[in-house]
Coordinates of C-alpha atoms and ligand atoms in Angstrom, one line a residue:
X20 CA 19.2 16.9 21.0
X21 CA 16.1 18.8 22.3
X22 CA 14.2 20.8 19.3
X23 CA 12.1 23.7 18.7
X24 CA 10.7 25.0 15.8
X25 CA 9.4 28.3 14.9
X26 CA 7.0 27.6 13.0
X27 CA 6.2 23.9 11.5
X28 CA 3.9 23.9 7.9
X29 CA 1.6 20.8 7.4
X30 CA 0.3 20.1 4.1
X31 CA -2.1 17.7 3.7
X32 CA -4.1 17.2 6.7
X33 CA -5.1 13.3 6.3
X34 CA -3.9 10.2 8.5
X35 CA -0.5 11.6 8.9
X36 CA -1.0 15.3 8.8
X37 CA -3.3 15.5 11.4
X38 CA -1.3 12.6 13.4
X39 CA 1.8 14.9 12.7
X40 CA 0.1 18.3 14.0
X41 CA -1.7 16.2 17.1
X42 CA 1.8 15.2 17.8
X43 CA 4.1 18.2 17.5
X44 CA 1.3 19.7 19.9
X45 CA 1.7 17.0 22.3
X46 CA 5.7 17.1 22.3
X47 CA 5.6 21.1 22.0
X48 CA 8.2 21.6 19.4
X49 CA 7.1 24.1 17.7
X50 CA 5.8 27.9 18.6
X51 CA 3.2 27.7 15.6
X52 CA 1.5 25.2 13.3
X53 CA 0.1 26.3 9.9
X54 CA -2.2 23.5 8.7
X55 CA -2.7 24.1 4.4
X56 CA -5.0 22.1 2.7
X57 CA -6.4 22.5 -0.5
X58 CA -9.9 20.6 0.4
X59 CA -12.5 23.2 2.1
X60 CA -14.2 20.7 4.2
X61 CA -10.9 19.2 5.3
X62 CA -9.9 22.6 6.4
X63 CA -13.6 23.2 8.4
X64 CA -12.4 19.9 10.6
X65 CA -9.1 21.0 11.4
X66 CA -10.3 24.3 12.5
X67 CA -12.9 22.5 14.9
X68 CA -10.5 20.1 15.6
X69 CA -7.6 22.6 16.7
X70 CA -5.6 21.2 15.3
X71 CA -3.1 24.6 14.3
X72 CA -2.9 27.9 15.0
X73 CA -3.5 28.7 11.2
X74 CA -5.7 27.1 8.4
X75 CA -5.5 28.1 4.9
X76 CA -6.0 26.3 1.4
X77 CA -3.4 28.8 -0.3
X78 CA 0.3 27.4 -0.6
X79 CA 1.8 30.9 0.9
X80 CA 1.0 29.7 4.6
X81 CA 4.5 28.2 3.7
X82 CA 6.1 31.9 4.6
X83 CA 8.1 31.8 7.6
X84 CA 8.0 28.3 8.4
X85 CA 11.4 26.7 9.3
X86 CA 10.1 23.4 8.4
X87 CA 7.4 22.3 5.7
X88 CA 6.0 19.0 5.6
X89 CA 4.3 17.3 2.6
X90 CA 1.5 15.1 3.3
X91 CA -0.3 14.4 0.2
X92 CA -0.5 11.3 -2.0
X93 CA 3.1 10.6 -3.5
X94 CA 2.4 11.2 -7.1
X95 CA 0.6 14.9 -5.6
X96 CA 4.0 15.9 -4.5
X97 CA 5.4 17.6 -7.6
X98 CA 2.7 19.5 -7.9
X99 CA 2.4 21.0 -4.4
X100 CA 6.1 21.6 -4.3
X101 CA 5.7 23.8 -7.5
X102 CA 3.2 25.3 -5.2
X103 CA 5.1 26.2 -2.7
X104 CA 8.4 26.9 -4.1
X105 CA 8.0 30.9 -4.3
X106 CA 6.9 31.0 -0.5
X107 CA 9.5 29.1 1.5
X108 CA 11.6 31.3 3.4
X109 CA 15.4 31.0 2.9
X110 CA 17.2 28.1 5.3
X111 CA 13.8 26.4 5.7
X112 CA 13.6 22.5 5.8
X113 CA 11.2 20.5 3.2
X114 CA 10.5 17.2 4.2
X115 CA 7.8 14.8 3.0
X116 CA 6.2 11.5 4.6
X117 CA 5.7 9.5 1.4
X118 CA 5.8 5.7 1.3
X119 CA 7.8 5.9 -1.6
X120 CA 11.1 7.7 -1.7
X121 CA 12.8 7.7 -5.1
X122 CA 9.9 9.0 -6.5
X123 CA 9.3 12.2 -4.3
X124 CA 13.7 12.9 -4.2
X125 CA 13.1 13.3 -8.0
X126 CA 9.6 14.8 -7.7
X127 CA 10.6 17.6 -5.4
X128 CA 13.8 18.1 -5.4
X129 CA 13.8 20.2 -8.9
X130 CA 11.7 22.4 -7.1
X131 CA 13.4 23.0 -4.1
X132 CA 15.1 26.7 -4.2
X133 CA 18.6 27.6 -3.3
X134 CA 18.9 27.7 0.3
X135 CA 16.7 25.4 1.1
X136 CA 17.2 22.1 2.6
X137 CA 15.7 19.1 1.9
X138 CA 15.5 16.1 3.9
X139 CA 12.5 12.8 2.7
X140 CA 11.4 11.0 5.5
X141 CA 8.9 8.2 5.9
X142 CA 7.3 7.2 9.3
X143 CA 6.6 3.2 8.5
X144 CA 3.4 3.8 11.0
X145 CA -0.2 4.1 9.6
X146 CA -3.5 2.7 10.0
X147 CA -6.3 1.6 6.8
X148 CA -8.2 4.9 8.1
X149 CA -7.9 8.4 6.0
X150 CA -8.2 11.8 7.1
X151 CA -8.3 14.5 9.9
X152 CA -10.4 12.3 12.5
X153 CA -8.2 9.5 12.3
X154 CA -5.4 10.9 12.9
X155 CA -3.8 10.4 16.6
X156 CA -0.7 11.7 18.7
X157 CA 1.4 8.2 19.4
X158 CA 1.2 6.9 15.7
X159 CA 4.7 7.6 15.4
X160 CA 5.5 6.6 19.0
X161 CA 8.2 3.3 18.7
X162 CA 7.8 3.2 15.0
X163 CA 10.5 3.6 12.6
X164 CA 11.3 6.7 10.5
X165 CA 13.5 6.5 7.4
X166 CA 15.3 9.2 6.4
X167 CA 16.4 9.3 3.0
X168 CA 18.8 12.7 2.5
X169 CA 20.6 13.2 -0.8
X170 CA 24.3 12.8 -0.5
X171 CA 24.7 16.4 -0.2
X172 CA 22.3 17.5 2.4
X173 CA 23.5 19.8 4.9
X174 CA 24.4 17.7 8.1
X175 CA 22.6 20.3 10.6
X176 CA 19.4 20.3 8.6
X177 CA 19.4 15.9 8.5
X178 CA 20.3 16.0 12.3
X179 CA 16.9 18.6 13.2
X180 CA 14.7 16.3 11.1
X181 CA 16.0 13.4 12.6
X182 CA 15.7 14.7 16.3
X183 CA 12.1 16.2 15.4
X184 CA 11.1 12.5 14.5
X185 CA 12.7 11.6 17.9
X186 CA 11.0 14.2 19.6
X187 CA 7.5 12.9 18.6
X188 CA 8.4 9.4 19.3
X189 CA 10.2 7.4 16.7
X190 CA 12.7 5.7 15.8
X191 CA 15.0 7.1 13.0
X192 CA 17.2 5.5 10.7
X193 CA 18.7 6.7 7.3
X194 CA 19.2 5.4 3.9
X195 CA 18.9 5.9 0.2
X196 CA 16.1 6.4 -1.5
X197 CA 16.6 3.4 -3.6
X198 CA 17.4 0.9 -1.0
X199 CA 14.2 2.3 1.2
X200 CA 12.1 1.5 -1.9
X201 CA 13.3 -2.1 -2.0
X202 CA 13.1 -3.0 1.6
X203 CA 9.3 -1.3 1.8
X204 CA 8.3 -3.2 -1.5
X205 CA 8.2 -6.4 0.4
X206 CA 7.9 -5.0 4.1
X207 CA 5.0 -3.1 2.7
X208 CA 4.1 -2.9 -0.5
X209 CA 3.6 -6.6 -1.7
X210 CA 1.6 -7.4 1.5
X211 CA -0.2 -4.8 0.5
X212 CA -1.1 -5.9 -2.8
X213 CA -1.5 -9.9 -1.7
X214 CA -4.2 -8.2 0.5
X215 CA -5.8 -6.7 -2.3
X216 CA -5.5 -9.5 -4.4
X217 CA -7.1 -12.3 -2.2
X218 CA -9.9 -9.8 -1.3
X219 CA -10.4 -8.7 -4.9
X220 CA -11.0 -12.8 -5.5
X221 CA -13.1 -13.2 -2.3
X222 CA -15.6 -10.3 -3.9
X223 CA -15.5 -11.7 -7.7
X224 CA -17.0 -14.9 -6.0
X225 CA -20.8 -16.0 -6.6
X226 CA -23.2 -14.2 -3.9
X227 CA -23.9 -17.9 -1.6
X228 CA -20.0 -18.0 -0.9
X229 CA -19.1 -14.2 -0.5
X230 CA -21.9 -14.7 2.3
X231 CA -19.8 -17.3 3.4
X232 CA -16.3 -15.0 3.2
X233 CA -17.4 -12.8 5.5
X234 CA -19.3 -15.3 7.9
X235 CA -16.3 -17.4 8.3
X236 CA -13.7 -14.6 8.0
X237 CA -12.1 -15.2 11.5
X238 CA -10.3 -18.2 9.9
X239 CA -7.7 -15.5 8.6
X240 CA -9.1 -13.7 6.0
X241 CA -10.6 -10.8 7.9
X242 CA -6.7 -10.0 8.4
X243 CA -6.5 -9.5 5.0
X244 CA -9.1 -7.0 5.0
X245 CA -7.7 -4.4 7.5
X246 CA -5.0 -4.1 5.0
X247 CA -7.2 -4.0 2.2
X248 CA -9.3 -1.1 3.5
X249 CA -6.6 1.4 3.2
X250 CA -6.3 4.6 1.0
X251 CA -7.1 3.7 -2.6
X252 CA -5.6 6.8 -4.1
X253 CA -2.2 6.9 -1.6
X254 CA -2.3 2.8 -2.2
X255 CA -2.5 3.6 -6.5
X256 CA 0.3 6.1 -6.3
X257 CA 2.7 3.7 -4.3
X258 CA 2.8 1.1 -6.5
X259 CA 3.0 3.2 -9.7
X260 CA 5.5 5.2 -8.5
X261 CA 7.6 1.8 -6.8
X262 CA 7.2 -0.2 -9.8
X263 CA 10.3 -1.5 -10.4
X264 CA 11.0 -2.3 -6.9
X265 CA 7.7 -3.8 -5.9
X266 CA 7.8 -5.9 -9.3
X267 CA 10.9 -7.7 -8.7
X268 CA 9.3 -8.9 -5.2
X269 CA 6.6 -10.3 -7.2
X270 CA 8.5 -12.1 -9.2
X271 CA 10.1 -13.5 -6.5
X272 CA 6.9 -13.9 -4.1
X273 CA 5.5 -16.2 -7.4
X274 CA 8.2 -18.2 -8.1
X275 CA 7.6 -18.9 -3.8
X276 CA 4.5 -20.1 -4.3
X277 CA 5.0 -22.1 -7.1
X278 CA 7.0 -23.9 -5.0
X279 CA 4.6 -24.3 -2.2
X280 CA 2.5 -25.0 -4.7
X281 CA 4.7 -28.0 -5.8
X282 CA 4.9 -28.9 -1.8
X283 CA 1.3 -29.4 -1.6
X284 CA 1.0 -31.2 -4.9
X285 CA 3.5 -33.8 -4.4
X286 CA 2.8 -34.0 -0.7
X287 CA 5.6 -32.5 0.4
X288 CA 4.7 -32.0 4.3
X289 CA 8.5 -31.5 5.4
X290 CA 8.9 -28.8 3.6
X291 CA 5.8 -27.2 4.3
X292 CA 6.8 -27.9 7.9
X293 CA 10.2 -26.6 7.9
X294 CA 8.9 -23.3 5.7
X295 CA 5.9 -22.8 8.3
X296 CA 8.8 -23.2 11.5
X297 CA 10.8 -20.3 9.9
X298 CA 7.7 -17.8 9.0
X299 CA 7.3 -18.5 12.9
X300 CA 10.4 -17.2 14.1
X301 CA 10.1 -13.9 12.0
X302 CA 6.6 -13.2 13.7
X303 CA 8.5 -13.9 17.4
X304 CA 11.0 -11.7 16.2
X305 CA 8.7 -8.6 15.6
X306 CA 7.4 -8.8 18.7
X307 CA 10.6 -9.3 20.6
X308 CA 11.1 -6.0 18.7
X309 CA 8.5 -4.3 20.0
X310 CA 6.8 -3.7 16.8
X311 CA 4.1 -5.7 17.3
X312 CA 2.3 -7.4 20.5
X313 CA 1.5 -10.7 21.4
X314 CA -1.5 -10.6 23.0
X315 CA -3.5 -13.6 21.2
X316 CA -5.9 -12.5 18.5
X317 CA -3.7 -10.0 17.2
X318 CA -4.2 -7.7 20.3
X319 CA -8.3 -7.3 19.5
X320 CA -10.6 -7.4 21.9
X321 CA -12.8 -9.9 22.6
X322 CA -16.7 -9.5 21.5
X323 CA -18.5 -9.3 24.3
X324 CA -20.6 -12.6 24.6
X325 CA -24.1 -12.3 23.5
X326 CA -26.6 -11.9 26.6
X327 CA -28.6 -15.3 27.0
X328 CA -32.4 -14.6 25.3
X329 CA -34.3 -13.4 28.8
X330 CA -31.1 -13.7 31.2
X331 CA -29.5 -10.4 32.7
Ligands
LIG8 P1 -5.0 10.8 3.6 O1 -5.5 10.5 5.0 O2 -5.8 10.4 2.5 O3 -4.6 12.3 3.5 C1 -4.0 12.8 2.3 C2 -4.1 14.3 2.3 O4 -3.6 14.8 1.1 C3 -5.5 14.8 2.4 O5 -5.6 16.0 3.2 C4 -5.9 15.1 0.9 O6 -6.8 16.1 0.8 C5 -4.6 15.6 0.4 N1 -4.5 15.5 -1.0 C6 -4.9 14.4 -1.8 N2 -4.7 14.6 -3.1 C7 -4.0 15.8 -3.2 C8 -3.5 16.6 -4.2 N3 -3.6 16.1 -5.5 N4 -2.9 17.8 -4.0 C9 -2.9 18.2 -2.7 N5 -3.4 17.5 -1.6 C10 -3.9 16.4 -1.9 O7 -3.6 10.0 3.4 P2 -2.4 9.7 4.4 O8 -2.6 8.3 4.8 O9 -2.3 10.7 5.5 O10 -1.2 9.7 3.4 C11 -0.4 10.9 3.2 C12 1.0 10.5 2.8 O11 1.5 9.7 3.9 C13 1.1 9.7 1.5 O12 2.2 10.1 0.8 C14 1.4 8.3 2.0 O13 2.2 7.6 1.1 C15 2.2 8.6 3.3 N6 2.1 7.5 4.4 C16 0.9 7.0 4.7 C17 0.8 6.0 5.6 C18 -0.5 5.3 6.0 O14 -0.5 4.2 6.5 N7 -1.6 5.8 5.6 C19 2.0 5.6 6.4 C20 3.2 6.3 6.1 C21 3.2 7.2 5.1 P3 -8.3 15.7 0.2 O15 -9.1 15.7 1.4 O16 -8.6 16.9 -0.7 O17 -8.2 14.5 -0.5

């Protein structure tokens, strides 16, 4: 299904605003793009940026758009669709992009007037990096996009969001809210929070080994730090807003290393073995799926080797 929109509204212009505006540009699905932020100096960079054919801070940009997009922080969600409520035109689409979905359906969905469709998504693609610079066309390009309609949702408005996700590059696939908030508490979530965790207890560490941390960090733990870099305030609002969800993988993600715990302890090297030989496969299987690549060194780069002292 090819798709054009009138007139697509973008608010919140971070990561996955900008990404979103830099790539309904790139696909040209949509005659006009309203960017609404409420942060001025946000707004300055989009403008220089060009990244829409409007900027404005005021939730009324929303008039006229055939599809809205939320962008913000989940736990801001509420809020913005109060906001915008009075200004979206009648048979317009709301969507949203938040990492958590149970939350936002019961967020926004009060909110939502009569008339008006709305259709949660959320593109599992993202970087650790916030705002309008680091946004980028192909971020959704081969990554998956859950859709998570309530059971009522008009059919034509779940098949435009789905083909506008298509049409910038993704993959779509629908669910409920509540099983998407299970599946990303341990595809995303708890990794998430491991890589907080360890780095959290790399930095409480006495000055001569945190020198140590960093120096040595290519034995795995740098890794850990990507993750850990990402949004503090979007990173805060998924987990208390996925609680329940993200808490039973912990549970389960302890009593798992209690046992590998045990393993070492006793010296159980079979079983350490065999446990290693499956985590393997899973890692083969993501990249036989496309979804991540295999070039060695997780795809970096090489340094370039340090110039000899006098050579050329
Ligand atoms: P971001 O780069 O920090 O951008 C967030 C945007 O929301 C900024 O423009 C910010 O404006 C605005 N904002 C913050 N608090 C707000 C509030 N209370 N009311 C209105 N606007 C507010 O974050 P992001 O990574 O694009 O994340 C946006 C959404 O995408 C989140 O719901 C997140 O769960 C979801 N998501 C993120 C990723 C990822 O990897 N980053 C992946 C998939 C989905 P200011 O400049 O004023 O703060």
């Amino acid at each position: 299904m090819s798709i054009t929109f009138d007139r697509i509204a973008i608010i919140g212009l971070g990561l996955i605003g900008s990404s979103l505006a830099r790539a309904i540009r790139k696909a040209g699905i949509a005659k006009s793009i309203v960017a609404i932020d409420g942060d001025e100096a946000v707004r300055t960079r989009v403008a220089e940026l060009g990244l829409a054919d409007q900027v404005t801070g005021e939730p009324a940009g929303v008039a006229g758009a055939d599809l809205v997009i939320l962008c913000v922080p989940v736990r801001a969600n509420a809020a913005v669709a109060a906001a915008i409520a009075p200004h979206l035109a009648p048979g317009a689409i709301v969507s949203d992009v938040g990492s958590v979905k149970g939350s936002v359906v019961r967020d926004v969905a009060p909110f939502i007037p009569e008339g008006v469709h709305f259709v949660p998504a959320h593109p599992v693609a993202g970087t650790e990096h916030s705002g309008p610079d680091a946004g980028f066309a192909e971020l959704f390009v081969n990554r998956w996009s859950i859709l998570t309609p309530p059971p009522d949702a008009a059919s034509d408005a779940v098949a435009r969001v789905r083909a506008f996700w298509e049409a910038i590059g993704s993959n779509v696939e629908v669910m409920t809210p509540e099983h998407h908030d299970l599946v990303l508490a341990i595809t995303s979530h708890v990794p998430h929070l491991i890589a907080y965790n360890i780095v959290g207890t790399a930095a409480d560490m006495e000055k001569v080994t945190q020198g140590e941390v960093i120096k040595f960090s290519a034995g795995g733990f740098r890794d850990f730090t990507r993750i850990a870099a990402s949004d503090p305030t979007m990173w805060r609002d998924v987990f208390l807003t996925n609680k329940e969800a993200v808490l039973e993988m912990l549970g389960r993600f302890s009593e798992d290393l209690l046992a590998l715990q045990r393993m070492i302890r006793w010296g159980d090297g079979d079983a350490l073995h065999a446990l290693f030989t499956r985590t393997r496969a899973i890692r083969r299987g993501i990249i036989a799926s496309g979804q991540e690549t295999a070039a060695p060194n997780f795809g970096r780069q090489p340094d370039p080797l340090p110039k000899p002292e006098g050579g050329n």
